[in-house]
Short mmCIF file of C-alpha atoms and ligand atoms in Angstrom, two decimals:
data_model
loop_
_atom_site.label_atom_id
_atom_site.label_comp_id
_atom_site.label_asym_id
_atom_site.label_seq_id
_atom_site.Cartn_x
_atom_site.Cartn_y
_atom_site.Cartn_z
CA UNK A 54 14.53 26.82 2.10
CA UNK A 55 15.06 25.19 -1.09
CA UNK A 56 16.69 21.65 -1.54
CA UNK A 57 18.55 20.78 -4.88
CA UNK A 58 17.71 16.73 -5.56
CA UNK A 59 19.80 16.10 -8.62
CA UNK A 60 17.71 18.00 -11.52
CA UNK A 61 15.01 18.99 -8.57
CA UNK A 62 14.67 21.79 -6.63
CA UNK A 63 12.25 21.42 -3.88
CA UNK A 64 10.59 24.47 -2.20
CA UNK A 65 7.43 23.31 -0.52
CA UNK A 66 6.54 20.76 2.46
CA UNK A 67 3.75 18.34 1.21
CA UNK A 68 3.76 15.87 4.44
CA UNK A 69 5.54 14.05 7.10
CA UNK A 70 4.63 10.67 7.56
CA UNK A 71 5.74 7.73 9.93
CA UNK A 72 8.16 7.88 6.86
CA UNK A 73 9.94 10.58 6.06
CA UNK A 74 9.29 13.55 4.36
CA UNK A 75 7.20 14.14 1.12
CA UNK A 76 8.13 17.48 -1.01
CA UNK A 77 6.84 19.13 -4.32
CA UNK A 78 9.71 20.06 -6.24
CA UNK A 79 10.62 21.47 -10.13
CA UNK A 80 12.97 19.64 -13.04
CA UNK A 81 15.43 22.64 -13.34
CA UNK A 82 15.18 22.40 -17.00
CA UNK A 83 11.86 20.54 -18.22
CA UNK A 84 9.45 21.91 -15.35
CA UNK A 85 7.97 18.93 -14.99
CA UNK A 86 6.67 18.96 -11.53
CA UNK A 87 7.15 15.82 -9.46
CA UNK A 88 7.21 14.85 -5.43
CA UNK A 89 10.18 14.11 -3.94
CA UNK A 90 10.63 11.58 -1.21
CA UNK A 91 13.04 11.10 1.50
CA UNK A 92 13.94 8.84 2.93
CA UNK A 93 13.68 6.73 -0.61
CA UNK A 94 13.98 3.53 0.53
CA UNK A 95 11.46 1.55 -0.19
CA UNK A 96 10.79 3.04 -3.76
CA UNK A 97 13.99 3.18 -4.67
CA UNK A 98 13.51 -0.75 -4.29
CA UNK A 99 10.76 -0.39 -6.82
CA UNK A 100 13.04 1.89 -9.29
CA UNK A 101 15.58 -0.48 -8.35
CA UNK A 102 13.95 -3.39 -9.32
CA UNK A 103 11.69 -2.46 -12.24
CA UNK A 104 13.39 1.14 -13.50
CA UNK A 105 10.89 3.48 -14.69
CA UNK A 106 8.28 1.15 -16.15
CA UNK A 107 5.67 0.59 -13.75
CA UNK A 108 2.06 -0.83 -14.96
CA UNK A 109 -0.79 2.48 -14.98
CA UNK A 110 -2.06 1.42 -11.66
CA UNK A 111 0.84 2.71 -9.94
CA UNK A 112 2.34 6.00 -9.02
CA UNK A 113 5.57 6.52 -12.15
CA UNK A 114 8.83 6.62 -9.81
CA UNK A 115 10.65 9.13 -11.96
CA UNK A 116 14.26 9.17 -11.32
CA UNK A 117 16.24 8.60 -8.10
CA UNK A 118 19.18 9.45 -5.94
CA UNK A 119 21.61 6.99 -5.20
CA UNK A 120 23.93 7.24 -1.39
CA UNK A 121 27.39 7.64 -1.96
CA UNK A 122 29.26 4.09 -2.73
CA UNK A 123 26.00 2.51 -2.32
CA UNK A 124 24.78 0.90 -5.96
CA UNK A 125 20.71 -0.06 -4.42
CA UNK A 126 20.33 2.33 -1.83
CA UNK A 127 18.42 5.69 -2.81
CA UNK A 128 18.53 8.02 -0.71
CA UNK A 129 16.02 10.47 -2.64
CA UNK A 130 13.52 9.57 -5.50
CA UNK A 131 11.18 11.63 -7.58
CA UNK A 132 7.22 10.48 -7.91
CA UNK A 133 4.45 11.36 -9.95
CA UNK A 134 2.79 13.78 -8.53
CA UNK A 135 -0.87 13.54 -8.01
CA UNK A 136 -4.01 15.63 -8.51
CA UNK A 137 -5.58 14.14 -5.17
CA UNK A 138 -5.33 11.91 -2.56
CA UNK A 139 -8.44 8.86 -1.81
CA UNK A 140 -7.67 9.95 2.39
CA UNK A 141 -8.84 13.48 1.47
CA UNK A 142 -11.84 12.65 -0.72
CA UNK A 143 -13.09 10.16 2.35
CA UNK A 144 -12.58 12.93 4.98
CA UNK A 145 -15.21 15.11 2.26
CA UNK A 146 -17.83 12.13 0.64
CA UNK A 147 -18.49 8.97 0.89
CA UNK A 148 -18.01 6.51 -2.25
CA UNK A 149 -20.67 5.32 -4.52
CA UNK A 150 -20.30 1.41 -4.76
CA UNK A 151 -18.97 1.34 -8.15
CA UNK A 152 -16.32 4.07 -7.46
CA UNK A 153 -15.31 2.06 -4.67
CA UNK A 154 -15.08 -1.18 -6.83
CA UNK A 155 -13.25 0.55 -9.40
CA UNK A 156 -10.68 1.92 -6.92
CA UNK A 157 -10.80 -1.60 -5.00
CA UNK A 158 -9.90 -3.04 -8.38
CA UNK A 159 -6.59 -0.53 -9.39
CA UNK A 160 -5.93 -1.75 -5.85
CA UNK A 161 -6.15 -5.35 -6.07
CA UNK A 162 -4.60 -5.77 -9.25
CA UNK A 163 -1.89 -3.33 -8.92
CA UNK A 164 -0.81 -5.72 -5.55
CA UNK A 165 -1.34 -8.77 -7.60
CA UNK A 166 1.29 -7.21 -10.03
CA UNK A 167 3.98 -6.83 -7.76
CA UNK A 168 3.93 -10.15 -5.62
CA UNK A 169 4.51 -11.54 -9.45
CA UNK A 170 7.77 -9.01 -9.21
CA UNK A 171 7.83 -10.00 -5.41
CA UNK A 172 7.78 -7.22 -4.28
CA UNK A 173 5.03 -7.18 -1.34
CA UNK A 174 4.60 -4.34 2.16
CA UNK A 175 2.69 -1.70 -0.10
CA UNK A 176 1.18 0.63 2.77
CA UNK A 177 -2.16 -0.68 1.72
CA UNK A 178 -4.49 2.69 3.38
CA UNK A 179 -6.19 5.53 1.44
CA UNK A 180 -3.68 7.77 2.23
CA UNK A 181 -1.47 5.74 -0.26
CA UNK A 182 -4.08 5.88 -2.85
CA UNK A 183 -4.13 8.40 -5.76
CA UNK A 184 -5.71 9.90 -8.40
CA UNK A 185 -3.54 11.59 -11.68
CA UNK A 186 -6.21 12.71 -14.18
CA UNK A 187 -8.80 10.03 -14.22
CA UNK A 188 -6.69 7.30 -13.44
CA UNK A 189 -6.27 5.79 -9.48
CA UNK A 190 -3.11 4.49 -8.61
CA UNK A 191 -0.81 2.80 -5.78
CA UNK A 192 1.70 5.38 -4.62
CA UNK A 193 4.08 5.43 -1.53
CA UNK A 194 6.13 2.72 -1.71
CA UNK A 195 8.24 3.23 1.36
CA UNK A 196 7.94 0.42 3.74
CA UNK A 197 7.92 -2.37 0.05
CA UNK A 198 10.61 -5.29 -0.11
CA UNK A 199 11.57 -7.31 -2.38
CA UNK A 200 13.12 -11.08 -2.50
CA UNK A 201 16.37 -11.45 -4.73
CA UNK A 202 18.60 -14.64 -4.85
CA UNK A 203 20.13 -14.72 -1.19
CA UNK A 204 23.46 -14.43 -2.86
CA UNK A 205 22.46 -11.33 -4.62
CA UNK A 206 24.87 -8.14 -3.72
CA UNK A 207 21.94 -5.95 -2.78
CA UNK A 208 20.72 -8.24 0.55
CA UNK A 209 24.67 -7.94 1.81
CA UNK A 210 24.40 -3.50 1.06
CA UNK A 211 20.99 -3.67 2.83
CA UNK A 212 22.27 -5.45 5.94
CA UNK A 213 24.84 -3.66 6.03
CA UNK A 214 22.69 -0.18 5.82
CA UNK A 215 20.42 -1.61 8.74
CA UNK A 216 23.30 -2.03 10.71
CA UNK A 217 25.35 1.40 10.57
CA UNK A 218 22.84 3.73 8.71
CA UNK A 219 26.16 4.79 7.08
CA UNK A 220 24.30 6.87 4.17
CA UNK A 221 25.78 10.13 3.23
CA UNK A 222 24.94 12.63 1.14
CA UNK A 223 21.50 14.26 2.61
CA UNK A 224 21.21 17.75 3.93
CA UNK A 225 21.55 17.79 7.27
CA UNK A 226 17.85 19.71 7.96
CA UNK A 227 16.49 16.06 6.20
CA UNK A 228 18.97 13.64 7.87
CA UNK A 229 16.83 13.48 10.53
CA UNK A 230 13.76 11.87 8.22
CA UNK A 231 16.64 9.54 7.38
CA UNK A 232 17.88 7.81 10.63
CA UNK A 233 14.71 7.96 12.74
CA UNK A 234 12.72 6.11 10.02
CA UNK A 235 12.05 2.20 10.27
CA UNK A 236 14.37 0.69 7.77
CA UNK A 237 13.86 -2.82 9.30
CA UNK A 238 10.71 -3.47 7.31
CA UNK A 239 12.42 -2.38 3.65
CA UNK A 240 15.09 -3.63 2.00
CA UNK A 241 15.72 -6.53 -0.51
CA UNK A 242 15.44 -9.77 1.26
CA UNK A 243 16.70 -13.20 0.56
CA UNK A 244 14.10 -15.74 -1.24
CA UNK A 245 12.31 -17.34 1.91
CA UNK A 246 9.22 -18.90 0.31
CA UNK A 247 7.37 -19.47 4.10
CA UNK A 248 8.56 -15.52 4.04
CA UNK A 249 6.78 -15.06 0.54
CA UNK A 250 3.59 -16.93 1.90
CA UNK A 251 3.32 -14.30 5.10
CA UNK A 252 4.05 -11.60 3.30
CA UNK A 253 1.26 -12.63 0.44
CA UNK A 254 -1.04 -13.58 3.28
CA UNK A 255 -0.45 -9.71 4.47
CA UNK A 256 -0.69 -7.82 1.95
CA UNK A 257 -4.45 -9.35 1.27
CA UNK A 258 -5.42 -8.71 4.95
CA UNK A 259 -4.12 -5.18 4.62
CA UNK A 260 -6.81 -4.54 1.10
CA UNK A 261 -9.27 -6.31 3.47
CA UNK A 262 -9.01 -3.39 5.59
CA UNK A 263 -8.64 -0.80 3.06
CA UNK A 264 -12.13 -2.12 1.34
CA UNK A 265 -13.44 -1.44 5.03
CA UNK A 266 -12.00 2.36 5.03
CA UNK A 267 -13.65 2.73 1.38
CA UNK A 268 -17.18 1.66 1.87
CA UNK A 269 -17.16 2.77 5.53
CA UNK A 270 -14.69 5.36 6.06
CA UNK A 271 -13.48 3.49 9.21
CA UNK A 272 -11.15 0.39 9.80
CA UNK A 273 -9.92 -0.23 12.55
CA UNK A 274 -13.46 0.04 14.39
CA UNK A 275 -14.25 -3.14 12.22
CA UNK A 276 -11.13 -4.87 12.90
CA UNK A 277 -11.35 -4.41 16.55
CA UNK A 278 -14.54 -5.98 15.96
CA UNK A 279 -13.02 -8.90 14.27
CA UNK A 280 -10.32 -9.18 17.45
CA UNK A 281 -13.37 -9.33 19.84
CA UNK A 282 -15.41 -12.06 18.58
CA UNK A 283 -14.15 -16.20 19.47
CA UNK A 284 -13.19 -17.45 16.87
CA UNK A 285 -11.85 -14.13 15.55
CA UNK A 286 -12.41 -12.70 12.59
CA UNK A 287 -16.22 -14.44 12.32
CA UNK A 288 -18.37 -11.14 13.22
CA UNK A 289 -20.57 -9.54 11.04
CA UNK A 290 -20.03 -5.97 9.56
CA UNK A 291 -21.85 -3.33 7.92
CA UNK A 292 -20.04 -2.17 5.29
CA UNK A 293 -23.54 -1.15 3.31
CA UNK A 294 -26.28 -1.51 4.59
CA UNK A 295 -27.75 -4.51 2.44
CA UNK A 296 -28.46 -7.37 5.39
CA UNK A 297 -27.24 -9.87 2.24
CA UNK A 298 -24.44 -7.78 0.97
CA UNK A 299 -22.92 -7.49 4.28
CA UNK A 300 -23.07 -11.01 5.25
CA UNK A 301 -21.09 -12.18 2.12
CA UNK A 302 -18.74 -9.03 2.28
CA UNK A 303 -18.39 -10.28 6.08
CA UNK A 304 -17.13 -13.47 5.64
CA UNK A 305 -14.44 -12.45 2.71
CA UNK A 306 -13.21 -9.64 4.58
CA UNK A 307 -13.16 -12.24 7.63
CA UNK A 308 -10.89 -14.57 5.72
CA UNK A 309 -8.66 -11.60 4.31
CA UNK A 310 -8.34 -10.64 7.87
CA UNK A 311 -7.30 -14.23 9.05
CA UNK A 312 -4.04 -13.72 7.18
CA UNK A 313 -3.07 -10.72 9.42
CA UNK A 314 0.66 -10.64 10.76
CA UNK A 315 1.01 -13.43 8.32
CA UNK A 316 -1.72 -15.72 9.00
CA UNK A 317 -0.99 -14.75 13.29
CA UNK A 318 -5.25 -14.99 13.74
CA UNK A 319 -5.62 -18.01 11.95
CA UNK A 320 -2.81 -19.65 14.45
CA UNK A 321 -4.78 -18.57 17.09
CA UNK A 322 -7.96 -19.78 16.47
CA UNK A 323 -6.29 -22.99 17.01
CA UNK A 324 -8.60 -25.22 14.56
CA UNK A 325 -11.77 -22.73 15.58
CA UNK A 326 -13.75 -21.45 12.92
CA UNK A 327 -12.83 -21.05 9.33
CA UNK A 328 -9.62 -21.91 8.30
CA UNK A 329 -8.85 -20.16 4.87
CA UNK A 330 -7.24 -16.84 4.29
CA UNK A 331 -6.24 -15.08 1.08
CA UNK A 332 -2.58 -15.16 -0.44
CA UNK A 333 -4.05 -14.47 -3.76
CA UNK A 334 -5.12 -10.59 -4.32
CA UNK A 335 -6.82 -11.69 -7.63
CA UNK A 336 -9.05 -14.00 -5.65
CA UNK A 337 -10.20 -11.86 -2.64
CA UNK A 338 -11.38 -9.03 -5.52
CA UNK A 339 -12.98 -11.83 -7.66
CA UNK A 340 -14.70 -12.37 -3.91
CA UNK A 341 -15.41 -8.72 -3.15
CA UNK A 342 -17.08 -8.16 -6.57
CA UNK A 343 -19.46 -11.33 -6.11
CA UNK A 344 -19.98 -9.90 -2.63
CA UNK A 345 -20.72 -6.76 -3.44
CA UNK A 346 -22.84 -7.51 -7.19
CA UNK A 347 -25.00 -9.35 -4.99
CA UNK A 348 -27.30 -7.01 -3.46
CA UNK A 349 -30.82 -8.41 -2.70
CA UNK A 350 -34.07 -7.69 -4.35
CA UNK A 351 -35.08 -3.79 -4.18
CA UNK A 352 -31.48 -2.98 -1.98
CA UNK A 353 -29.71 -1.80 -5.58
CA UNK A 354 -29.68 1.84 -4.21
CA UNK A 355 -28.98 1.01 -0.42
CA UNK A 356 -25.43 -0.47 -1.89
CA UNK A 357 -24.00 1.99 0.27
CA UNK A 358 -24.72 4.33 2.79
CA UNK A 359 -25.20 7.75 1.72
CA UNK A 360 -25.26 6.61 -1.83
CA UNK A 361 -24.03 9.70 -3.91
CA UNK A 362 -23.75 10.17 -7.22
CA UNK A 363 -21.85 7.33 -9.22
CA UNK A 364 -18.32 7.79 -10.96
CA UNK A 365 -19.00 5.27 -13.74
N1 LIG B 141 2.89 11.87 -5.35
C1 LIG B 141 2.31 12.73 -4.50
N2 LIG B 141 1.54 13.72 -4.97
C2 LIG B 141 0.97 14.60 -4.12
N3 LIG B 141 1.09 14.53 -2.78
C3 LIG B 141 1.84 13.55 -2.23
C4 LIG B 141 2.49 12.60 -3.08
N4 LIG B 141 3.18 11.74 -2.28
C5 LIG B 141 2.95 12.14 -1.01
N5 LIG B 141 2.17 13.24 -0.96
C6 LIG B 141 1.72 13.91 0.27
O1 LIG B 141 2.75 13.89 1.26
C7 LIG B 141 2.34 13.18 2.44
C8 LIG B 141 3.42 12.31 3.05
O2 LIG B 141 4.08 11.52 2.07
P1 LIG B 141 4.16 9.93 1.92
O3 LIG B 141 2.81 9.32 1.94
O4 LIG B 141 4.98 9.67 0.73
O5 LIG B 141 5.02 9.38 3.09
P2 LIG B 141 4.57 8.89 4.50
O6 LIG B 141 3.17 9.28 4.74
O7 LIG B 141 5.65 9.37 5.39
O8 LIG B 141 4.68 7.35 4.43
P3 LIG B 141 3.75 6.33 5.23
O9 LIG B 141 2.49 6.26 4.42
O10 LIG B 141 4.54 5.08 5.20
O11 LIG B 141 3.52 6.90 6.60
C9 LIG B 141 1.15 12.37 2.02
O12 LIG B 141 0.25 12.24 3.07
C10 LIG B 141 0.56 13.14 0.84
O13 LIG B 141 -0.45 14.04 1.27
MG1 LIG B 142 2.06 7.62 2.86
#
């Protein structure tokens, strides 16, 4: 089946997700090859909010589809599309420690970039992460929101949206990807700044855990760790193998991971333990390359395990 998304035609099934559907599709005219996304809801906040000029550490959002009578709603957008995806090159190789930094970095920044938009909720996993040419980037911005002034137009056509799912104008083989998404996460929400805190708080836990599925290939095996030690999030992981490496990497991921659900494990610790978490991306990879540049005398090429050749 093809599917005709304003200049696109899409022919071929790239993924479902918890999201929607991902498809490769062809400019009628130019050729240009892009993937189309729908639902679009979440990066059609992004085109929404910052049109079609996004910093190089993010996946270009091309061009969009808008619902009928709706002026911030997308319904379809058009990405980049990219050579490779970081969840495929972990399921083949693990990363040398500089490739990892340098992707850790894109990452870091690239989140940094939007809370200064406010926009926060990037799906921060490897599956989200990808490479066009050289160059690493942010994609899949489907569950991202954004504050505007609470009297802005956009928070009343979101509620509204949330409420009725009234949006017209898909096929109905893809209306399905539509209305059993989660829309409650996306949307543009009013300025709350104890909202803004969470949400920064979040996003930093979330790149805590990506840094784990990097140098490890596993997460949530470390983060169940983190749930089953008093005062949580005080355990000690091995991310690389380097006994002084670890320890520091421990305790940064420890406080990234503090902020979880907004800063929930912190709360619970009820005055135990540390009490700091990250709102400030910039900070916790300022931490992580300290952490990480650290490794003790003779340990440079037990970095990490299974060192393989390094990217540069
Ligand atoms: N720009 C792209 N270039 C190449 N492949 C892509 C691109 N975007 C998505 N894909 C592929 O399509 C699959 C599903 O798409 P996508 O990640 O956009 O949505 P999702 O996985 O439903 O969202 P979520 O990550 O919130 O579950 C991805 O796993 C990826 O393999
Ligand atoms: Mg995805």
């Amino acid at each position: 089946v093809t599917f005709q998304f304003g200049p696109y035609l899409a022919d071929n099934v790239l993924g479902h997700g918890a999201n929607g559907v991902a498809m490769r599709a062809q400019h009628e005219s130019t050729g240009q090859v892009v993937t189309i996304k729908v639902p679009a809801m979440g990066d059609g906040i992004v085109l929404a909010r910052l049109g079609q000029t996004v910093p190089p550490g993010l996946l270009r959002i091309y061009n969009g589809g808008l619902a009928p009578e709706h002026q911030w709603i997308y319904i379809w957008v058009a990405r980049e599309f990219a050579d490779e995806c970081l969840a495929d090159v972990l399921a083949e190789r693990q990363l040398a420690s500089d490739e990892a930094q340098t992707i850790f970095r894109t990452c870091c920044e690239t989140v940094a970039w939007l809370h200064a938009q406010q926009i926060y909720q990037w799906s921060s996993h490897p599956g989200n992460v990808y490479r066009v040419g050289h160059t690493w980037k942010l994609g899949d911005m489907g569950r991202c929101v954004a504050f505007v002034d609470p009297d802005h137009p956009a928070v009343a056509e979101f509620e509204l949206d949330m409420r009725m799912q009234t949006v017209g104008g898909l096929p109905d083989e893809l209306l399905g990807a539509y209305v059993g998404s989660n829309p409650s996460r996306t949307g543009f929400w009013p300025y709350d700044p104890v909202w803004e805190a969470r949400l920064r708080m979040d996003d930093c836990s979330m790149l805590g855990g990506l840094l784990c599925s990097m140098l490890t290939g596993k997460r949530w095996e470390w983060f169940f760790r983190a749930l089953n030690k008093r005062p949580y999030c005080s355990a000690r992981y091995s991310f690389t193998g380097d006994r002084d490496v670890d320890e520091r990497l421990s305790a940064v991921v420890n406080r990234a991971w503090r902020g979880d659900a907004g800063g929930a494990l912190l709360v619970a610790n009820a005055g135990r333990g540390e009490q700091t978490s990250y709102e400030d991306a910039l900070e916790l990879l300022q931490d992580v390359t300290k952490a990480l540049d650290s490794v003790s005398e003779g340990g440079a090429d037990s970095c990490v395990r299974g060192r393989t050749t390094s990217g540069s």
